[in-house]
């Protein structure tokens, strides 16, 4: 059984992942199971002063060489949150191979970091983790993706002005959840015991489903799906096999 230090370490990693658009694998051994969504977004960049900046002829004249960084929309398998994963050309080549062999839309892949934080020799592996069911495939393909060109343009403007980009997520935390999604969640919860509804409200710290922020919409959907499976299993278990 994991001791408290290991439990806290796991919680720290979890919270580091939440709240931003980017999927971060910051330490050696960090792993994520994701579904690659949409098209990749390539950028030619130069690594300067601890960060990537867009390559330009001016930087080339100064002797800097461009490298390729590619961003992807990925759906986190466990929560169905859409994050942005940015990697180099070596990762792209490996991903492209497994994507062609297994299929992009119907498989979830495990991405694992191999290298300590800030280690220039860090590499990333990507392997097929599980094949999606038709229902899972449809759910992931229905997720709203980040507008990658717009996201990076906002980041560049923010870096140039010294202010953070206006919203790193496709949905602002202050905006209410989509009406159709709220209705779907409400319909699913109405079919469950009151205990399940209370667990949902407590989990997301809201009193009404319509108060749910848009940034938590897909996480809420995944949580409700888990509740439905849990209580459906309990209902089956409660059936008396010797009854009439």
Short mmCIF file of N, CA and C in Angstrom, two decimals, residues 90-216:
data_model
loop_
_atom_site.label_atom_id
_atom_site.label_comp_id
_atom_site.label_asym_id
_atom_site.label_seq_id
_atom_site.Cartn_x
_atom_site.Cartn_y
_atom_site.Cartn_z
N UNK A 90 10.81 14.25 -33.22
CA UNK A 90 10.99 12.82 -32.98
C UNK A 90 9.69 12.19 -32.49
N UNK A 91 9.00 12.89 -31.60
CA UNK A 91 7.72 12.38 -31.10
C UNK A 91 6.70 12.32 -32.23
N UNK A 92 6.71 13.35 -33.10
CA UNK A 92 5.77 13.35 -34.22
C UNK A 92 5.97 12.12 -35.10
N UNK A 93 7.23 11.79 -35.38
CA UNK A 93 7.50 10.63 -36.24
C UNK A 93 6.97 9.34 -35.62
N UNK A 94 7.18 9.18 -34.31
CA UNK A 94 6.69 7.98 -33.64
C UNK A 94 5.17 7.95 -33.60
N UNK A 95 4.57 9.08 -33.26
CA UNK A 95 3.11 9.17 -33.22
C UNK A 95 2.51 8.88 -34.59
N UNK A 96 3.12 9.41 -35.62
CA UNK A 96 2.60 9.20 -36.97
C UNK A 96 2.62 7.73 -37.35
N UNK A 97 3.65 7.01 -36.90
CA UNK A 97 3.73 5.58 -37.19
C UNK A 97 2.63 4.80 -36.48
N UNK A 98 2.45 5.05 -35.17
CA UNK A 98 1.42 4.29 -34.45
C UNK A 98 0.03 4.72 -34.88
N UNK A 99 -0.12 5.99 -35.26
CA UNK A 99 -1.42 6.47 -35.74
C UNK A 99 -1.83 5.74 -37.01
N UNK A 100 -0.87 5.58 -37.92
CA UNK A 100 -1.16 4.89 -39.18
C UNK A 100 -1.45 3.41 -38.96
N UNK A 101 -0.76 2.82 -37.99
CA UNK A 101 -0.92 1.37 -37.76
C UNK A 101 -2.20 1.05 -37.01
N UNK A 102 -2.52 1.83 -35.97
CA UNK A 102 -3.64 1.49 -35.11
C UNK A 102 -4.90 2.33 -35.38
N UNK A 103 -4.71 3.54 -35.90
CA UNK A 103 -5.85 4.42 -36.12
C UNK A 103 -5.90 5.50 -35.06
N UNK A 104 -6.08 6.73 -35.49
CA UNK A 104 -6.06 7.86 -34.56
C UNK A 104 -7.33 7.95 -33.74
N UNK A 105 -8.47 7.71 -34.35
CA UNK A 105 -9.75 7.98 -33.69
C UNK A 105 -10.21 6.85 -32.78
N UNK A 106 -9.68 5.66 -32.97
CA UNK A 106 -10.23 4.50 -32.26
C UNK A 106 -9.31 3.93 -31.18
N UNK A 107 -8.19 4.61 -30.92
CA UNK A 107 -7.26 4.11 -29.90
C UNK A 107 -6.86 5.23 -28.94
N UNK A 108 -6.62 4.83 -27.70
CA UNK A 108 -5.99 5.71 -26.71
C UNK A 108 -4.54 5.28 -26.58
N UNK A 109 -3.64 6.26 -26.48
CA UNK A 109 -2.21 5.98 -26.43
C UNK A 109 -1.61 6.44 -25.11
N UNK A 110 -0.65 5.67 -24.63
CA UNK A 110 0.07 6.06 -23.41
C UNK A 110 1.32 6.85 -23.80
N UNK A 111 1.43 8.06 -23.26
CA UNK A 111 2.61 8.90 -23.46
C UNK A 111 3.37 8.94 -22.15
N UNK A 112 4.67 8.63 -22.20
CA UNK A 112 5.47 8.56 -20.98
C UNK A 112 6.76 9.35 -21.14
N UNK A 113 7.08 10.13 -20.12
CA UNK A 113 8.32 10.90 -20.12
C UNK A 113 9.46 10.04 -19.57
N UNK A 114 10.61 10.13 -20.23
CA UNK A 114 11.81 9.43 -19.77
C UNK A 114 12.93 10.46 -19.66
N UNK A 115 13.09 10.99 -18.47
CA UNK A 115 14.09 12.02 -18.23
C UNK A 115 13.64 12.97 -17.15
N UNK A 116 14.59 13.43 -16.34
CA UNK A 116 14.27 14.34 -15.24
C UNK A 116 13.89 15.72 -15.78
N UNK A 117 13.32 16.53 -14.91
CA UNK A 117 12.94 17.89 -15.29
C UNK A 117 14.16 18.66 -15.79
N UNK A 118 14.00 19.34 -16.92
CA UNK A 118 15.04 20.17 -17.55
C UNK A 118 16.22 19.37 -18.09
N UNK A 119 16.09 18.05 -18.17
CA UNK A 119 17.15 17.22 -18.75
C UNK A 119 17.07 17.33 -20.27
N UNK A 120 18.12 17.84 -20.93
CA UNK A 120 18.06 18.02 -22.39
C UNK A 120 17.99 16.71 -23.16
N UNK A 121 18.28 15.60 -22.49
CA UNK A 121 18.24 14.29 -23.15
C UNK A 121 16.89 13.59 -22.94
N UNK A 122 15.92 14.30 -22.42
CA UNK A 122 14.60 13.71 -22.17
C UNK A 122 13.96 13.23 -23.47
N UNK A 123 13.36 12.06 -23.42
CA UNK A 123 12.62 11.53 -24.56
C UNK A 123 11.22 11.14 -24.08
N UNK A 124 10.34 10.92 -25.05
CA UNK A 124 8.96 10.53 -24.74
C UNK A 124 8.60 9.31 -25.57
N UNK A 125 8.01 8.33 -24.92
CA UNK A 125 7.53 7.16 -25.63
C UNK A 125 6.02 7.26 -25.82
N UNK A 126 5.53 6.62 -26.86
CA UNK A 126 4.08 6.57 -27.08
C UNK A 126 3.73 5.17 -27.56
N UNK A 127 2.80 4.54 -26.84
CA UNK A 127 2.41 3.17 -27.14
C UNK A 127 0.89 3.05 -27.11
N UNK A 128 0.32 2.15 -27.91
CA UNK A 128 -1.13 1.94 -27.84
C UNK A 128 -1.51 1.40 -26.46
N UNK A 129 -2.51 2.01 -25.84
CA UNK A 129 -2.91 1.60 -24.49
C UNK A 129 -4.19 0.76 -24.52
N UNK A 130 -5.19 1.23 -25.25
CA UNK A 130 -6.45 0.49 -25.32
C UNK A 130 -7.25 0.93 -26.53
N UNK A 131 -8.02 0.01 -27.07
CA UNK A 131 -8.91 0.34 -28.18
C UNK A 131 -10.22 0.87 -27.61
N UNK A 132 -10.71 1.95 -28.20
CA UNK A 132 -11.93 2.57 -27.70
C UNK A 132 -13.16 1.81 -28.17
N UNK A 133 -14.19 1.83 -27.35
CA UNK A 133 -15.47 1.30 -27.77
C UNK A 133 -16.11 2.30 -28.74
N UNK A 134 -17.09 1.88 -29.52
CA UNK A 134 -17.77 2.85 -30.41
C UNK A 134 -18.34 4.04 -29.65
N UNK A 135 -18.86 3.79 -28.43
CA UNK A 135 -19.41 4.88 -27.63
C UNK A 135 -18.31 5.85 -27.20
N UNK A 136 -17.17 5.32 -26.79
CA UNK A 136 -16.05 6.18 -26.38
C UNK A 136 -15.52 6.97 -27.57
N UNK A 137 -15.43 6.32 -28.72
CA UNK A 137 -14.96 7.01 -29.92
C UNK A 137 -15.85 8.20 -30.24
N UNK A 138 -17.16 7.98 -30.21
CA UNK A 138 -18.10 9.06 -30.51
C UNK A 138 -17.99 10.19 -29.49
N UNK A 139 -17.81 9.83 -28.21
CA UNK A 139 -17.72 10.85 -27.16
C UNK A 139 -16.47 11.71 -27.33
N UNK A 140 -15.35 11.09 -27.63
CA UNK A 140 -14.11 11.86 -27.80
C UNK A 140 -14.16 12.72 -29.06
N UNK A 141 -14.75 12.21 -30.12
CA UNK A 141 -14.81 12.98 -31.35
C UNK A 141 -15.77 14.17 -31.24
N UNK A 142 -16.67 14.12 -30.25
CA UNK A 142 -17.62 15.22 -30.05
C UNK A 142 -17.06 16.33 -29.16
N UNK A 143 -15.89 16.13 -28.58
CA UNK A 143 -15.32 17.14 -27.68
C UNK A 143 -14.93 18.40 -28.44
N UNK A 144 -15.07 19.53 -27.77
CA UNK A 144 -14.65 20.80 -28.37
C UNK A 144 -13.14 20.94 -28.26
N UNK A 145 -12.50 21.24 -29.38
CA UNK A 145 -11.04 21.33 -29.41
C UNK A 145 -10.57 22.76 -29.20
N UNK A 146 -9.35 22.89 -28.73
CA UNK A 146 -8.72 24.20 -28.66
C UNK A 146 -8.38 24.67 -30.07
N UNK A 147 -8.57 25.94 -30.33
CA UNK A 147 -8.14 26.54 -31.59
C UNK A 147 -6.64 26.81 -31.46
N UNK A 148 -5.82 25.89 -31.94
CA UNK A 148 -4.39 25.95 -31.67
C UNK A 148 -3.72 27.20 -32.26
N UNK A 149 -3.97 27.57 -33.51
CA UNK A 149 -3.35 28.80 -34.02
C UNK A 149 -3.72 30.02 -33.18
N UNK A 150 -4.99 30.12 -32.79
CA UNK A 150 -5.43 31.26 -31.98
C UNK A 150 -4.81 31.22 -30.59
N UNK A 151 -4.71 30.02 -30.02
CA UNK A 151 -4.13 29.87 -28.69
C UNK A 151 -2.67 30.32 -28.67
N UNK A 152 -1.91 29.90 -29.66
CA UNK A 152 -0.50 30.28 -29.71
C UNK A 152 -0.32 31.75 -30.08
N UNK A 153 -1.22 32.29 -30.90
CA UNK A 153 -1.15 33.71 -31.22
C UNK A 153 -1.39 34.55 -29.98
N UNK A 154 -2.35 34.14 -29.15
CA UNK A 154 -2.63 34.86 -27.91
C UNK A 154 -1.45 34.76 -26.96
N UNK A 155 -0.81 33.60 -26.93
CA UNK A 155 0.35 33.42 -26.07
C UNK A 155 1.50 34.33 -26.51
N UNK A 156 1.69 34.44 -27.83
CA UNK A 156 2.77 35.29 -28.35
C UNK A 156 2.51 36.76 -28.03
N UNK A 157 1.25 37.18 -28.16
CA UNK A 157 0.91 38.56 -27.84
C UNK A 157 1.13 38.83 -26.36
N UNK A 158 0.72 37.87 -25.52
CA UNK A 158 0.91 38.03 -24.09
C UNK A 158 2.37 38.10 -23.71
N UNK A 159 3.20 37.27 -24.36
CA UNK A 159 4.63 37.29 -24.06
C UNK A 159 5.26 38.61 -24.48
N UNK A 160 4.82 39.15 -25.62
CA UNK A 160 5.39 40.41 -26.11
C UNK A 160 5.00 41.59 -25.23
N UNK A 161 3.79 41.54 -24.67
CA UNK A 161 3.30 42.66 -23.87
C UNK A 161 3.58 42.50 -22.39
N UNK A 162 4.05 41.28 -22.02
CA UNK A 162 4.33 41.03 -20.61
C UNK A 162 3.11 40.68 -19.80
N UNK A 163 1.99 40.41 -20.48
CA UNK A 163 0.75 40.03 -19.79
C UNK A 163 0.35 38.63 -20.22
N UNK A 164 -0.36 37.90 -19.37
CA UNK A 164 -0.77 36.54 -19.73
C UNK A 164 -1.78 36.56 -20.85
N UNK A 165 -1.83 35.51 -21.68
CA UNK A 165 -2.79 35.45 -22.77
C UNK A 165 -4.21 35.44 -22.25
N UNK A 166 -5.15 36.05 -22.98
CA UNK A 166 -6.54 36.14 -22.51
C UNK A 166 -7.27 34.83 -22.65
N UNK A 167 -7.10 33.94 -21.68
CA UNK A 167 -7.84 32.68 -21.70
C UNK A 167 -7.07 31.59 -22.38
N UNK A 168 -6.46 30.71 -21.63
CA UNK A 168 -5.71 29.61 -22.21
C UNK A 168 -6.59 28.42 -22.51
N UNK A 169 -7.85 28.52 -22.25
CA UNK A 169 -8.77 27.42 -22.50
C UNK A 169 -9.84 27.85 -23.47
N UNK A 170 -10.44 26.86 -24.16
CA UNK A 170 -11.50 27.17 -25.11
C UNK A 170 -12.76 27.62 -24.40
N UNK A 171 -12.85 27.40 -23.11
CA UNK A 171 -14.02 27.83 -22.35
C UNK A 171 -13.55 28.58 -21.12
N UNK A 172 -14.01 29.81 -20.93
CA UNK A 172 -13.61 30.59 -19.77
C UNK A 172 -14.28 30.04 -18.52
N UNK A 173 -13.53 30.11 -17.43
CA UNK A 173 -14.04 29.54 -16.18
C UNK A 173 -15.32 30.21 -15.73
N UNK A 174 -15.50 31.49 -16.08
CA UNK A 174 -16.67 32.23 -15.60
C UNK A 174 -17.92 31.95 -16.43
N UNK A 175 -17.79 31.34 -17.59
CA UNK A 175 -18.93 31.09 -18.45
C UNK A 175 -19.69 29.86 -17.98
N UNK A 176 -21.02 29.86 -18.09
CA UNK A 176 -21.80 28.69 -17.69
C UNK A 176 -21.64 27.55 -18.69
N UNK A 177 -21.94 26.36 -18.23
CA UNK A 177 -21.83 25.19 -19.08
C UNK A 177 -22.82 25.28 -20.23
N UNK A 178 -22.50 24.65 -21.34
CA UNK A 178 -23.37 24.62 -22.51
C UNK A 178 -24.74 24.06 -22.12
N UNK A 179 -25.81 24.67 -22.65
CA UNK A 179 -27.17 24.29 -22.27
C UNK A 179 -27.46 22.82 -22.60
N UNK A 180 -27.05 22.38 -23.78
CA UNK A 180 -27.32 20.99 -24.17
C UNK A 180 -26.58 20.01 -23.27
N UNK A 181 -25.35 20.35 -22.90
CA UNK A 181 -24.60 19.48 -22.01
C UNK A 181 -25.24 19.46 -20.63
N UNK A 182 -25.68 20.62 -20.14
CA UNK A 182 -26.35 20.69 -18.84
C UNK A 182 -27.61 19.84 -18.84
N UNK A 183 -28.37 19.89 -19.93
CA UNK A 183 -29.59 19.09 -20.03
C UNK A 183 -29.28 17.60 -20.04
N UNK A 184 -28.22 17.22 -20.75
CA UNK A 184 -27.83 15.81 -20.81
C UNK A 184 -27.41 15.31 -19.44
N UNK A 185 -26.65 16.13 -18.71
CA UNK A 185 -26.22 15.76 -17.36
C UNK A 185 -27.43 15.64 -16.44
N UNK A 186 -28.36 16.60 -16.54
CA UNK A 186 -29.56 16.57 -15.70
C UNK A 186 -30.40 15.33 -15.96
N UNK A 187 -30.56 14.98 -17.23
CA UNK A 187 -31.34 13.79 -17.59
C UNK A 187 -30.73 12.53 -17.00
N UNK A 188 -29.41 12.43 -17.09
CA UNK A 188 -28.72 11.25 -16.56
C UNK A 188 -28.84 11.18 -15.04
N UNK A 189 -28.70 12.33 -14.37
CA UNK A 189 -28.75 12.34 -12.91
C UNK A 189 -30.16 12.06 -12.38
N UNK A 190 -31.18 12.47 -13.13
CA UNK A 190 -32.56 12.23 -12.68
C UNK A 190 -32.87 10.75 -12.58
N UNK A 191 -32.16 9.94 -13.35
CA UNK A 191 -32.40 8.50 -13.34
C UNK A 191 -31.63 7.79 -12.22
N UNK A 192 -30.83 8.56 -11.46
CA UNK A 192 -30.01 7.98 -10.40
C UNK A 192 -30.58 8.33 -9.03
N UNK A 193 -30.17 7.61 -8.00
CA UNK A 193 -30.62 7.93 -6.64
C UNK A 193 -30.16 9.32 -6.21
N UNK A 194 -30.86 9.87 -5.22
CA UNK A 194 -30.51 11.20 -4.71
C UNK A 194 -29.07 11.26 -4.22
N UNK A 195 -28.60 10.15 -3.68
CA UNK A 195 -27.22 10.08 -3.20
C UNK A 195 -26.23 10.42 -4.31
N UNK A 196 -26.50 9.92 -5.52
CA UNK A 196 -25.61 10.19 -6.65
C UNK A 196 -25.64 11.67 -7.03
N UNK A 197 -26.83 12.26 -6.99
CA UNK A 197 -26.96 13.69 -7.30
C UNK A 197 -26.18 14.52 -6.29
N UNK A 198 -26.29 14.16 -5.01
CA UNK A 198 -25.56 14.89 -3.97
C UNK A 198 -24.05 14.77 -4.17
N UNK A 199 -23.61 13.60 -4.56
CA UNK A 199 -22.18 13.40 -4.82
C UNK A 199 -21.70 14.30 -5.96
N UNK A 200 -22.53 14.42 -6.99
CA UNK A 200 -22.18 15.27 -8.13
C UNK A 200 -22.08 16.73 -7.69
N UNK A 201 -23.08 17.21 -6.97
CA UNK A 201 -23.09 18.61 -6.54
C UNK A 201 -21.92 18.92 -5.62
N UNK A 202 -21.60 17.96 -4.74
CA UNK A 202 -20.47 18.16 -3.83
C UNK A 202 -19.15 18.14 -4.59
N UNK A 203 -19.04 17.25 -5.56
CA UNK A 203 -17.81 17.13 -6.35
C UNK A 203 -17.47 18.44 -7.05
N UNK A 204 -18.48 19.11 -7.61
CA UNK A 204 -18.22 20.31 -8.41
C UNK A 204 -18.60 21.60 -7.68
N UNK A 205 -18.94 21.46 -6.38
CA UNK A 205 -19.19 22.63 -5.52
C UNK A 205 -20.23 23.58 -6.11
N UNK A 206 -21.34 23.01 -6.59
CA UNK A 206 -22.44 23.82 -7.13
C UNK A 206 -23.74 23.37 -6.47
N UNK A 207 -24.74 24.25 -6.53
CA UNK A 207 -26.06 23.91 -5.99
C UNK A 207 -27.02 23.50 -7.09
N UNK A 208 -26.76 23.97 -8.31
CA UNK A 208 -27.59 23.64 -9.46
C UNK A 208 -26.69 23.26 -10.63
N UNK A 209 -27.17 22.39 -11.47
CA UNK A 209 -26.37 21.94 -12.61
C UNK A 209 -26.05 23.10 -13.53
N UNK A 210 -26.97 24.03 -13.69
CA UNK A 210 -26.73 25.15 -14.59
C UNK A 210 -25.67 26.11 -14.06
N UNK A 211 -25.29 25.95 -12.78
CA UNK A 211 -24.21 26.77 -12.22
C UNK A 211 -22.83 26.22 -12.55
N UNK A 212 -22.79 25.04 -13.15
CA UNK A 212 -21.52 24.40 -13.48
C UNK A 212 -20.76 25.26 -14.49
N UNK A 213 -19.47 25.57 -14.24
CA UNK A 213 -18.70 26.37 -15.22
C UNK A 213 -18.38 25.56 -16.46
N UNK A 214 -18.29 26.24 -17.59
CA UNK A 214 -18.02 25.57 -18.85
C UNK A 214 -16.69 24.83 -18.84
N UNK A 215 -15.72 25.35 -18.10
CA UNK A 215 -14.40 24.72 -18.05
C UNK A 215 -14.44 23.34 -17.41
N UNK A 216 -15.51 23.05 -16.66
CA UNK A 216 -15.64 21.74 -16.00
C UNK A 216 -16.66 20.85 -16.70
#
